[in-house]
PDB file of C-alpha atoms in Angstrom:
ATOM      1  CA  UNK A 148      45.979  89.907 149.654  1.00 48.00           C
ATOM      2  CA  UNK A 149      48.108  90.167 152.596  1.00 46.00           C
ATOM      3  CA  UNK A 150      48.266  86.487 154.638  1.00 48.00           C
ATOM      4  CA  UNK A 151      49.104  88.538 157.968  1.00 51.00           C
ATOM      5  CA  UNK A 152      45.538  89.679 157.762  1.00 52.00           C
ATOM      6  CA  UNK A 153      42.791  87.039 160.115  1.00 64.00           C
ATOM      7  CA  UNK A 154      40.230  87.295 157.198  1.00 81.00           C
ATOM      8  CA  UNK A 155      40.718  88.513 153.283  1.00 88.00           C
ATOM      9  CA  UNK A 156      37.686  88.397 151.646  1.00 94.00           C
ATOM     10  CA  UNK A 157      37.646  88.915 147.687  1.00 96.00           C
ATOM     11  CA  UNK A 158      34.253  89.354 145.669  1.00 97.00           C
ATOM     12  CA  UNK A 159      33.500  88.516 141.423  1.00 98.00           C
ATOM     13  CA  UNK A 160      30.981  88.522 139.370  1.00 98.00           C
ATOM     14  CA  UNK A 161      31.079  87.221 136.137  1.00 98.00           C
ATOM     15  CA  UNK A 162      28.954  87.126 133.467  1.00 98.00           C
ATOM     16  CA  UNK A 163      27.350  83.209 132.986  1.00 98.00           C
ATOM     17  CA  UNK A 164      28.653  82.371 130.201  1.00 97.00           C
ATOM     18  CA  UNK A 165      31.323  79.032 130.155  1.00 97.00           C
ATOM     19  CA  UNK A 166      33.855  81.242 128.149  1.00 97.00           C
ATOM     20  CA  UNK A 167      34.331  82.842 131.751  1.00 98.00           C
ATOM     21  CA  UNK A 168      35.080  80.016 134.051  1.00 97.00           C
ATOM     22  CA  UNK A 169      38.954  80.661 132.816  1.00 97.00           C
ATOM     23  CA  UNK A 170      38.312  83.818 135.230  1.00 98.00           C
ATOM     24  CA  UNK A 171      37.527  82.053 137.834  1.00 98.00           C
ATOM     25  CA  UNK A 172      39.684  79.067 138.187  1.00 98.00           C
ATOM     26  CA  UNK A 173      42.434  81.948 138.275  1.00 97.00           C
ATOM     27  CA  UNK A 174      41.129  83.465 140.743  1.00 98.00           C
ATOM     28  CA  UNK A 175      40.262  80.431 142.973  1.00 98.00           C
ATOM     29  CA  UNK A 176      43.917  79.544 142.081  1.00 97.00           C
ATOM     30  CA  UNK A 177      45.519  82.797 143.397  1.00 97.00           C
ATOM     31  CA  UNK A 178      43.470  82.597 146.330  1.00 97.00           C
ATOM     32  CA  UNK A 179      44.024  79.143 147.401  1.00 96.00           C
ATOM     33  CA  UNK A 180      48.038  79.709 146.750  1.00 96.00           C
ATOM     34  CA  UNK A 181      47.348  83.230 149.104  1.00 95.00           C
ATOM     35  CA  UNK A 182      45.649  81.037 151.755  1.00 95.00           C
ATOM     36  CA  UNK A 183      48.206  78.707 151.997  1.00 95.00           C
ATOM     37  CA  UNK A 184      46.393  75.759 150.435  1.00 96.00           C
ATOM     38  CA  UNK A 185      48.966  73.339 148.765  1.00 95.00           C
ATOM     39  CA  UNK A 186      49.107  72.617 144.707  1.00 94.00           C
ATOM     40  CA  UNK A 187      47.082  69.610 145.072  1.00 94.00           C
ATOM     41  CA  UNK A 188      44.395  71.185 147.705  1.00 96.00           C
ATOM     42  CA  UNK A 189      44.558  74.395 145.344  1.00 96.00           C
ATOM     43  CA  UNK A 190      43.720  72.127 141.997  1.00 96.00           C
ATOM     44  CA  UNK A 191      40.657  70.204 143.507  1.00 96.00           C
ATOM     45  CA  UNK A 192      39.270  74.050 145.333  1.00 98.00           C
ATOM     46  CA  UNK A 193      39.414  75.287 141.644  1.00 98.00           C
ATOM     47  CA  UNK A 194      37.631  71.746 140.518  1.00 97.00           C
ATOM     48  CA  UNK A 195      34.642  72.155 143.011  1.00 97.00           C
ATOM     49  CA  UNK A 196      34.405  75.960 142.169  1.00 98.00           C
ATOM     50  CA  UNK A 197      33.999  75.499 138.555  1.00 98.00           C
ATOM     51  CA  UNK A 198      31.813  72.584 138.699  1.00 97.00           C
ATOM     52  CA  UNK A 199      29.277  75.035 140.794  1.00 97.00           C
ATOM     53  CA  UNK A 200      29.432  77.695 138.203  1.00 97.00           C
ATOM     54  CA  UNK A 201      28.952  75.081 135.483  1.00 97.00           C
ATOM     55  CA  UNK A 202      26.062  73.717 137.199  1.00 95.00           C
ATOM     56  CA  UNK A 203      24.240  77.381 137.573  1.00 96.00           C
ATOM     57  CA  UNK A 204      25.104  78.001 133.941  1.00 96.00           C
ATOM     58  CA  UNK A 205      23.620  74.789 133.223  1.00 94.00           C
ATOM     59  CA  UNK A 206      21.074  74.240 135.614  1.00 93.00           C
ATOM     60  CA  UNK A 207      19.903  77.440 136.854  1.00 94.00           C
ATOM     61  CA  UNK A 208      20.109  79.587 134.273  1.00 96.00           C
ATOM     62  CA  UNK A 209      19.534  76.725 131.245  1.00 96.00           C
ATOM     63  CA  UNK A 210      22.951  77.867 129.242  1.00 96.00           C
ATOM     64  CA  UNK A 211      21.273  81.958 128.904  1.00 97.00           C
ATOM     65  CA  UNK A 212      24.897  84.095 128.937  1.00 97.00           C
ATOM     66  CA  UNK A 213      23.379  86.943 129.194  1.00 97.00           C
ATOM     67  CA  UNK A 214      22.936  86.160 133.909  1.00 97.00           C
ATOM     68  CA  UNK A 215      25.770  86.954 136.436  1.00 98.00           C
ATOM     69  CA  UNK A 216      27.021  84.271 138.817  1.00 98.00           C
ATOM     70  CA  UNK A 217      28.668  86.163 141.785  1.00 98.00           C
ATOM     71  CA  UNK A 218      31.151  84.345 144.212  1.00 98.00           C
ATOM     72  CA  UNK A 219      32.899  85.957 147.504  1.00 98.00           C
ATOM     73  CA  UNK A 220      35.890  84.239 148.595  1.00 97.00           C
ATOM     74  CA  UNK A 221      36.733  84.895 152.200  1.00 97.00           C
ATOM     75  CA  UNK A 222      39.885  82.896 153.587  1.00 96.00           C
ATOM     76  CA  UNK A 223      40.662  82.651 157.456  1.00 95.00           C
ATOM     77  CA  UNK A 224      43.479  81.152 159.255  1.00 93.00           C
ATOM     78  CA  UNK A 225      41.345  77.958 160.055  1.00 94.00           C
ATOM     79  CA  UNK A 226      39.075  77.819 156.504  1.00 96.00           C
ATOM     80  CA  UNK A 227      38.210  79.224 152.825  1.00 97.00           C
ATOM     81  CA  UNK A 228      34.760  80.472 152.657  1.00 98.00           C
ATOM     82  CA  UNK A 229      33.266  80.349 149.240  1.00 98.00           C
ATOM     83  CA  UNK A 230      29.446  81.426 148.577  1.00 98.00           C
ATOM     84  CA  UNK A 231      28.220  81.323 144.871  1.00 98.00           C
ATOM     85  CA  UNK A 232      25.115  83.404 144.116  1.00 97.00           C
ATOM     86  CA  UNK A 233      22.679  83.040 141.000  1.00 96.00           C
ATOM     87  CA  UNK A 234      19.415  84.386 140.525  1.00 94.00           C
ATOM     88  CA  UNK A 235      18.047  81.433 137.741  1.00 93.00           C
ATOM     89  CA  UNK A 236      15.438  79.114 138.858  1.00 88.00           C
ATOM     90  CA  UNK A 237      15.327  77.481 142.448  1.00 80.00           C
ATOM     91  CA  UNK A 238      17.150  74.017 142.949  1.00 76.00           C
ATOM     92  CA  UNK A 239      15.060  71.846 144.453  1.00 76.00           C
ATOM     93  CA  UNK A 240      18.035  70.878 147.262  1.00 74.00           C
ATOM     94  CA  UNK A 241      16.837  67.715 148.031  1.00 71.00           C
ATOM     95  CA  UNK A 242      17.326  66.453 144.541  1.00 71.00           C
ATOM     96  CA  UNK A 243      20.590  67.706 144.658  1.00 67.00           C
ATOM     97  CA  UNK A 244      22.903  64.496 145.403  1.00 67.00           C
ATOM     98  CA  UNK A 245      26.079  62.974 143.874  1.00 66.00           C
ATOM     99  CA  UNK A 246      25.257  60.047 141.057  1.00 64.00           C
ATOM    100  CA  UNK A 247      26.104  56.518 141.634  1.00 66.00           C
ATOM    101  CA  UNK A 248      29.859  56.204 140.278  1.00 59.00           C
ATOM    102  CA  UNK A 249      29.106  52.560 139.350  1.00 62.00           C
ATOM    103  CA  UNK A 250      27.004  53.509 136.750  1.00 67.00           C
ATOM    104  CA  UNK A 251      29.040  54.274 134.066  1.00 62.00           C
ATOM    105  CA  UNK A 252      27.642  57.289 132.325  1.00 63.00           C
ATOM    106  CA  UNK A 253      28.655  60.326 130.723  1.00 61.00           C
ATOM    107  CA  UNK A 254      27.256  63.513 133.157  1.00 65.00           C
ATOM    108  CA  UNK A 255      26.350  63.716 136.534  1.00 75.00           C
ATOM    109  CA  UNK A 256      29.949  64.227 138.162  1.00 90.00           C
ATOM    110  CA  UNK A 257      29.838  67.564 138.704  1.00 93.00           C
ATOM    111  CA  UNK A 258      27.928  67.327 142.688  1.00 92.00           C
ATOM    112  CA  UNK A 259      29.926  64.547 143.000  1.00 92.00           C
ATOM    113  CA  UNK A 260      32.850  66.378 142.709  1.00 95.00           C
ATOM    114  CA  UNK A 261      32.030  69.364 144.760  1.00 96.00           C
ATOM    115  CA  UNK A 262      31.005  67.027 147.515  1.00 94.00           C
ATOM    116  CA  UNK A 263      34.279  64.674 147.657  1.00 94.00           C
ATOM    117  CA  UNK A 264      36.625  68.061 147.581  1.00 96.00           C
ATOM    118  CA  UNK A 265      34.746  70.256 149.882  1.00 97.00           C
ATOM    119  CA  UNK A 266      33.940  69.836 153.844  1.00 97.00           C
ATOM    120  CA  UNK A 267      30.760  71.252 153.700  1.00 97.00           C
ATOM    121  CA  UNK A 268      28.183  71.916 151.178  1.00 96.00           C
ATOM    122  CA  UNK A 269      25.233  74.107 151.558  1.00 95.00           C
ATOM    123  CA  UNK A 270      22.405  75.673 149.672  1.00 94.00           C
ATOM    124  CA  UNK A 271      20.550  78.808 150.973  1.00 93.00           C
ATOM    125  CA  UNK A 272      17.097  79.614 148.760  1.00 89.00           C
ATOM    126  CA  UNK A 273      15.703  81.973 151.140  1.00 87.00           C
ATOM    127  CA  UNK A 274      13.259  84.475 149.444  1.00 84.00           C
ATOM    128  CA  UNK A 275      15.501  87.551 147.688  1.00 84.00           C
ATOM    129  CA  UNK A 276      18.579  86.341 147.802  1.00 86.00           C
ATOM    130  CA  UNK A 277      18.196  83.376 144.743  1.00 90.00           C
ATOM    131  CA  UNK A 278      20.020  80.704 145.606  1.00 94.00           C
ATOM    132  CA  UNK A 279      23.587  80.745 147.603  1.00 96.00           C
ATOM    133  CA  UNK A 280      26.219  77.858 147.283  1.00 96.00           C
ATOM    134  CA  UNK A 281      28.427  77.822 150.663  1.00 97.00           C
ATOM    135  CA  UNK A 282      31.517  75.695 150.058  1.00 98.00           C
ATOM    136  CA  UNK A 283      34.010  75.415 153.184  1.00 98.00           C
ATOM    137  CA  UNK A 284      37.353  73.778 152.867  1.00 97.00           C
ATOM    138  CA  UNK A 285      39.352  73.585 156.271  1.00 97.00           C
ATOM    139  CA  UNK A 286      43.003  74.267 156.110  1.00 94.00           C
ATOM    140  CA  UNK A 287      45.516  71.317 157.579  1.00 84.00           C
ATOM    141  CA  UNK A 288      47.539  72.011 160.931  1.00 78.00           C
ATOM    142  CA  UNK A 289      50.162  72.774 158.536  1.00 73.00           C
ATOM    143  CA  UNK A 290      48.188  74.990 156.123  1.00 70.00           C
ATOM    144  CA  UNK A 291      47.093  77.584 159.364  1.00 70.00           C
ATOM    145  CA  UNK A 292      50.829  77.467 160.035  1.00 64.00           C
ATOM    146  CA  UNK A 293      51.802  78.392 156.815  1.00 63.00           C
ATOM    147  CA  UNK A 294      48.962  81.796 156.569  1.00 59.00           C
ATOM    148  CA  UNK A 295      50.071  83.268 160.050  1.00 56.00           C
TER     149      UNK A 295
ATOM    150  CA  UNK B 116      42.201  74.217 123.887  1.00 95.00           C
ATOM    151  CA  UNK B 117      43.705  72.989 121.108  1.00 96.00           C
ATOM    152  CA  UNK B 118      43.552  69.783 119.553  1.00 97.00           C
ATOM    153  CA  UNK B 119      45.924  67.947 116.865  1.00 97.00           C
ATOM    154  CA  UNK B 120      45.183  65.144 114.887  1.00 97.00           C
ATOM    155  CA  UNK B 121      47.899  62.691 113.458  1.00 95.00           C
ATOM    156  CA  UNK B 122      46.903  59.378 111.255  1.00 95.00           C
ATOM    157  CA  UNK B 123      49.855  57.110 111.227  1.00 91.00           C
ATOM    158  CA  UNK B 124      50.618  54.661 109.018  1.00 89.00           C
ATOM    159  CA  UNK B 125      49.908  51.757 110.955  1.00 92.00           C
ATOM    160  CA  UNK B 126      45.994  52.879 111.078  1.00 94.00           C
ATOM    161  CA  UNK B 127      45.911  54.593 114.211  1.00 96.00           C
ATOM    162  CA  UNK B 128      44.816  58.077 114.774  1.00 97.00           C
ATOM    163  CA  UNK B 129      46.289  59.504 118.178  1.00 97.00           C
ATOM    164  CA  UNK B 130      44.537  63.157 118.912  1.00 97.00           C
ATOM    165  CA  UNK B 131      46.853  65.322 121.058  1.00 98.00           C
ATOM    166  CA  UNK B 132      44.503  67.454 123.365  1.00 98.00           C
ATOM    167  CA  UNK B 133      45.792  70.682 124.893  1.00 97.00           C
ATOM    168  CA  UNK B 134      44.942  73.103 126.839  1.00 97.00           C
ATOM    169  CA  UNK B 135      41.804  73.540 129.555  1.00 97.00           C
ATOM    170  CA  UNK B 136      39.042  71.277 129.183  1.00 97.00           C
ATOM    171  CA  UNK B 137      35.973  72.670 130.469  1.00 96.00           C
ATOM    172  CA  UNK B 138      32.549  73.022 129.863  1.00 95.00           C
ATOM    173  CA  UNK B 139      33.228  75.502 127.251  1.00 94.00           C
ATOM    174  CA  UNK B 140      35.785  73.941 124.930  1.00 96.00           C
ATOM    175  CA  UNK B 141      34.609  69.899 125.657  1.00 95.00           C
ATOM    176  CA  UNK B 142      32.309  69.893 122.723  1.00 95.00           C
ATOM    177  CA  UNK B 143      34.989  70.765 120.623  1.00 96.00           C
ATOM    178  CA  UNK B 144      36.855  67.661 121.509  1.00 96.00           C
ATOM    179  CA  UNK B 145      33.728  65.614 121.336  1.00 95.00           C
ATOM    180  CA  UNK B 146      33.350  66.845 117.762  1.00 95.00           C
ATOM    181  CA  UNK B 147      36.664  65.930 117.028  1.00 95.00           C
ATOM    182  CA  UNK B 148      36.476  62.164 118.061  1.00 94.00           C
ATOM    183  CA  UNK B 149      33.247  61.766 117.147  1.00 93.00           C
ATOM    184  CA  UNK B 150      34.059  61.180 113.220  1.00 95.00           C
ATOM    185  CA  UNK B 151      37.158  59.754 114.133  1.00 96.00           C
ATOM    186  CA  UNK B 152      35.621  56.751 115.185  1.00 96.00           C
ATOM    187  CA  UNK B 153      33.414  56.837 111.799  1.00 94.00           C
ATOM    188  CA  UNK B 154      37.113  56.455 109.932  1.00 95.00           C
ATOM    189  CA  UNK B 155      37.300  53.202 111.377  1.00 95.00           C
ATOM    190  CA  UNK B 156      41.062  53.453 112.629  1.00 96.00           C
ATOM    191  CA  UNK B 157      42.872  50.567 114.297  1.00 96.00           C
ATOM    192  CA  UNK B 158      42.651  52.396 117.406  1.00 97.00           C
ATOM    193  CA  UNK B 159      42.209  56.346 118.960  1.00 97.00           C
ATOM    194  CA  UNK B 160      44.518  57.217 120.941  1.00 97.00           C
ATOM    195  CA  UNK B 161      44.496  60.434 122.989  1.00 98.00           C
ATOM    196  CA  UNK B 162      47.301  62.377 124.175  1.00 98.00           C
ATOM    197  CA  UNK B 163      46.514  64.321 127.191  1.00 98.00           C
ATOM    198  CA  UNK B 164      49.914  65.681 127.999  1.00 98.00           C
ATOM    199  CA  UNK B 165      49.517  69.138 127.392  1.00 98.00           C
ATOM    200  CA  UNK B 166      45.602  68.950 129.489  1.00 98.00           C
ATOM    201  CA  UNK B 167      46.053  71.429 132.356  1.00 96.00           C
ATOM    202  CA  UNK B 168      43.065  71.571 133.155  1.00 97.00           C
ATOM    203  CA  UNK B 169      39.816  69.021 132.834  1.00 97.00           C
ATOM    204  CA  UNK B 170      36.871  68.961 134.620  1.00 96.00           C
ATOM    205  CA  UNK B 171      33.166  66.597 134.891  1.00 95.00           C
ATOM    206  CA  UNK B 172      32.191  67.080 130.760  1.00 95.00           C
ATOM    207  CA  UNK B 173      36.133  66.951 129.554  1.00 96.00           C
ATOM    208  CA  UNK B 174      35.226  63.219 132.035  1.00 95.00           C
ATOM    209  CA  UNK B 175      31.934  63.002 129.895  1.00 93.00           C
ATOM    210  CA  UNK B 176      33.394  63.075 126.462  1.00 95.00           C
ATOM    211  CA  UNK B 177      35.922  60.486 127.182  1.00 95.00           C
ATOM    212  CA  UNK B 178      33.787  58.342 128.665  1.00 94.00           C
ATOM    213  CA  UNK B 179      31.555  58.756 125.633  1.00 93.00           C
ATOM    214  CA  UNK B 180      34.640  58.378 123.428  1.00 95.00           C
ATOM    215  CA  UNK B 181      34.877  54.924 125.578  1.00 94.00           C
ATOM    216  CA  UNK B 182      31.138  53.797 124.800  1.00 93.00           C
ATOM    217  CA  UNK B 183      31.393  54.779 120.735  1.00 94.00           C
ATOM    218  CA  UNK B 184      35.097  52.675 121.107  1.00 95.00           C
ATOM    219  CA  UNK B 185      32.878  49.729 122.871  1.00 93.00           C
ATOM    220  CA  UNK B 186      30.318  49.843 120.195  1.00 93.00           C
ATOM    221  CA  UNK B 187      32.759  50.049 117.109  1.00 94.00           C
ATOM    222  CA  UNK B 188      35.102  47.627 118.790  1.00 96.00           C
ATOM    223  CA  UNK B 189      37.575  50.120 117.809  1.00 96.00           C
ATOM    224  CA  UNK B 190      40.465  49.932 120.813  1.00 96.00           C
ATOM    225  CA  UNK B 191      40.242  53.755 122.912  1.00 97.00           C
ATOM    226  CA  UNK B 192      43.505  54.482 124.241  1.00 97.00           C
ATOM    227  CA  UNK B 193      44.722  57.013 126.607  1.00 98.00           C
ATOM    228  CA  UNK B 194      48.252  58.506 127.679  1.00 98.00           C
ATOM    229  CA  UNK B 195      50.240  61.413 129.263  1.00 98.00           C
ATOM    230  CA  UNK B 196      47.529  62.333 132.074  1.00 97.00           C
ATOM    231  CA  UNK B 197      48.855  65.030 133.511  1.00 96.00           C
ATOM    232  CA  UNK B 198      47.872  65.673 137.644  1.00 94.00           C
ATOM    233  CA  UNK B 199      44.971  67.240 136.859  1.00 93.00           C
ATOM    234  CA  UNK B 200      43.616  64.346 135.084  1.00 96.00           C
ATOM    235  CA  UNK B 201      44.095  62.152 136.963  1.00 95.00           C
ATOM    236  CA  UNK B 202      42.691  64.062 140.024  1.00 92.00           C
ATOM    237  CA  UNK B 203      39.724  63.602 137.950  1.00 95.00           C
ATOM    238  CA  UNK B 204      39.736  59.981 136.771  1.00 95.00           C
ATOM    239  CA  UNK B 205      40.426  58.919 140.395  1.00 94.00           C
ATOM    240  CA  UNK B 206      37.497  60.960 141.986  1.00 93.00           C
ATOM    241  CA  UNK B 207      35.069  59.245 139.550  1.00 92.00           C
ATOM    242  CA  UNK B 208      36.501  56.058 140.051  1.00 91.00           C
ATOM    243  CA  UNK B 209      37.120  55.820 135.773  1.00 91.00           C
ATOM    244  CA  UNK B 210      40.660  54.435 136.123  1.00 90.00           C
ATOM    245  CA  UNK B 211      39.962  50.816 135.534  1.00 91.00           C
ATOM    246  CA  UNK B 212      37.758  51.316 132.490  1.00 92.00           C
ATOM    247  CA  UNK B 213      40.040  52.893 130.323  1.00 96.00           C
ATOM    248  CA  UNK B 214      43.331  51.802 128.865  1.00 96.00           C
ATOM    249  CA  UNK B 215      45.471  54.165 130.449  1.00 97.00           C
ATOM    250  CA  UNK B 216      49.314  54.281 129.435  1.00 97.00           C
ATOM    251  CA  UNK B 217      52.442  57.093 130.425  1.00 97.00           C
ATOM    252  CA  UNK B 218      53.778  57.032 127.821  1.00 97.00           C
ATOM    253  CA  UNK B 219      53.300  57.068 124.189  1.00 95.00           C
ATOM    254  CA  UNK B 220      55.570  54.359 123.397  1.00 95.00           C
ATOM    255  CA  UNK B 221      53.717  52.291 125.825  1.00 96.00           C
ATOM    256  CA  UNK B 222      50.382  53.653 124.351  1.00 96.00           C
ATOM    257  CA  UNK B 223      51.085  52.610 120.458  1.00 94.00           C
ATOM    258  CA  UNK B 224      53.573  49.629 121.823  1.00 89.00           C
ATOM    259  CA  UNK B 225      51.273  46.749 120.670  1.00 87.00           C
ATOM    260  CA  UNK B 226      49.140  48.847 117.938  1.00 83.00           C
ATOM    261  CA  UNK B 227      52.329  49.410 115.055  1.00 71.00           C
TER     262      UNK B 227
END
């Protein structure tokens, strides 16, 4: 991935199985280092992007292995773009909200997660195209510097 | 993820966790602790030094790890967090609740 480039955009699909989220934390890793991001930004993008895929393995596709999660990463100067697509059952969105972190519980840190890392968090459901995670995380002054 | 299990003489049993803790290899160390507790040690104590990676059900077991240790009254230790641990403990707020120590001298200090 060249950083002189405005946008890079990088697409995988794994299988949704847990033994693959290995994959994708590399790839999240490689990406965030490409964009710029630093260690600690790059460790808590690879945190919220593995929750996600956890959660469709879990949630929308009930643990089956045998369902693809696909995720396109597309970094700019001012942002990383990351959309996670499943085809497993609808979320019902507005059920979807971080657990109260007084409660002291195993589970139920996953959203919670996502939502403290990430800038913005967004479901799509529209008909045909399953259901789409967008993640955004906004690159620092110094960040946009560092990817010209 | 690999996991290594020592029982000193003192009675305590320190598991060394390493590796990437993630939704596919934290049942493993759930199954590990879980009997451990049964043994009735003096205390668990768990070294995550060589954790590089944990995410929200690595969280899950030790917070389980800290109800069986509440239950049992059997003292639940933990030491060597690396970053990435901690990245997690602080984001769900878990630091308080668990005896957290650097090092393992400080860990065991009070237990041998």
């Amino acid at each position: 991935m060249s950083s002189n480039a405005p946008t890079d955009s990088v697409c995988l699909t794994v299988p949704s199985h847990a033994r693959y989220l290995g994959l994708v934390r590399k790839v999240i890793q490689q990406v965030s280092q490409e964009g710029g991001f630093t260690e600690d930004e790059g460790r808590k993008l690879i945190l919220a992007v593995d929750e996600a895929c956890s959660n469709v393995i879990k949630h929308s596709y009930d643990n089956d292995p045998t369902k693809t999660i696909s995720l396109t990463l597309t970094d700019s100067a001012e942002k990383l773009e990351i959309r996670i697509q499943d085809f497993g059952k609808r979320p019902d969105v507005d059920r979807i909200r971080p657990r109260d972190l007084d409660e002291v519980r195993p589970g139920g840190l996953g959203t919670h997660f996502i939502q403290s890392i990430m800038d913005e968090v967004t479901y799509d459901t529209s008909p045909g195209v399953g259901c789409i995670l967008h993640l955004v995380k906004y690159k620092s002054p110094q960040v946009r510097h560092k990817h010209r | 993820m690999e996991l290594h299990v020592d029982r000193a003489d003192s009675g305590v049993i320190i598991v060394a966790v390493s590796g990437e803790v993630d939704m596919n290899t934290s049942l493993e160390v759930r199954s590990a602790l879980t009997p451990l507790f049964a043994e009735k040690p003096k205390a668990l104590v768990v070294d995550l030094s060589g954790v590089g990676y944990m995410d929200s059900s690595g969280v899950a077991t030790l917070v389980e790890g800290l109800q069986w240790s509440h239950r049992s009254q059997i003292p639940f230790r933990l030491y060597g967090m690396t970053s990435a641990v901690k990245d997690v403990f602080e984001m769900a707020r878990l630091e308080s609740l668990f005896e957290i120590f650097e090092t393992r001298e400080a860990a065991l200090g009070d237990l041998v």
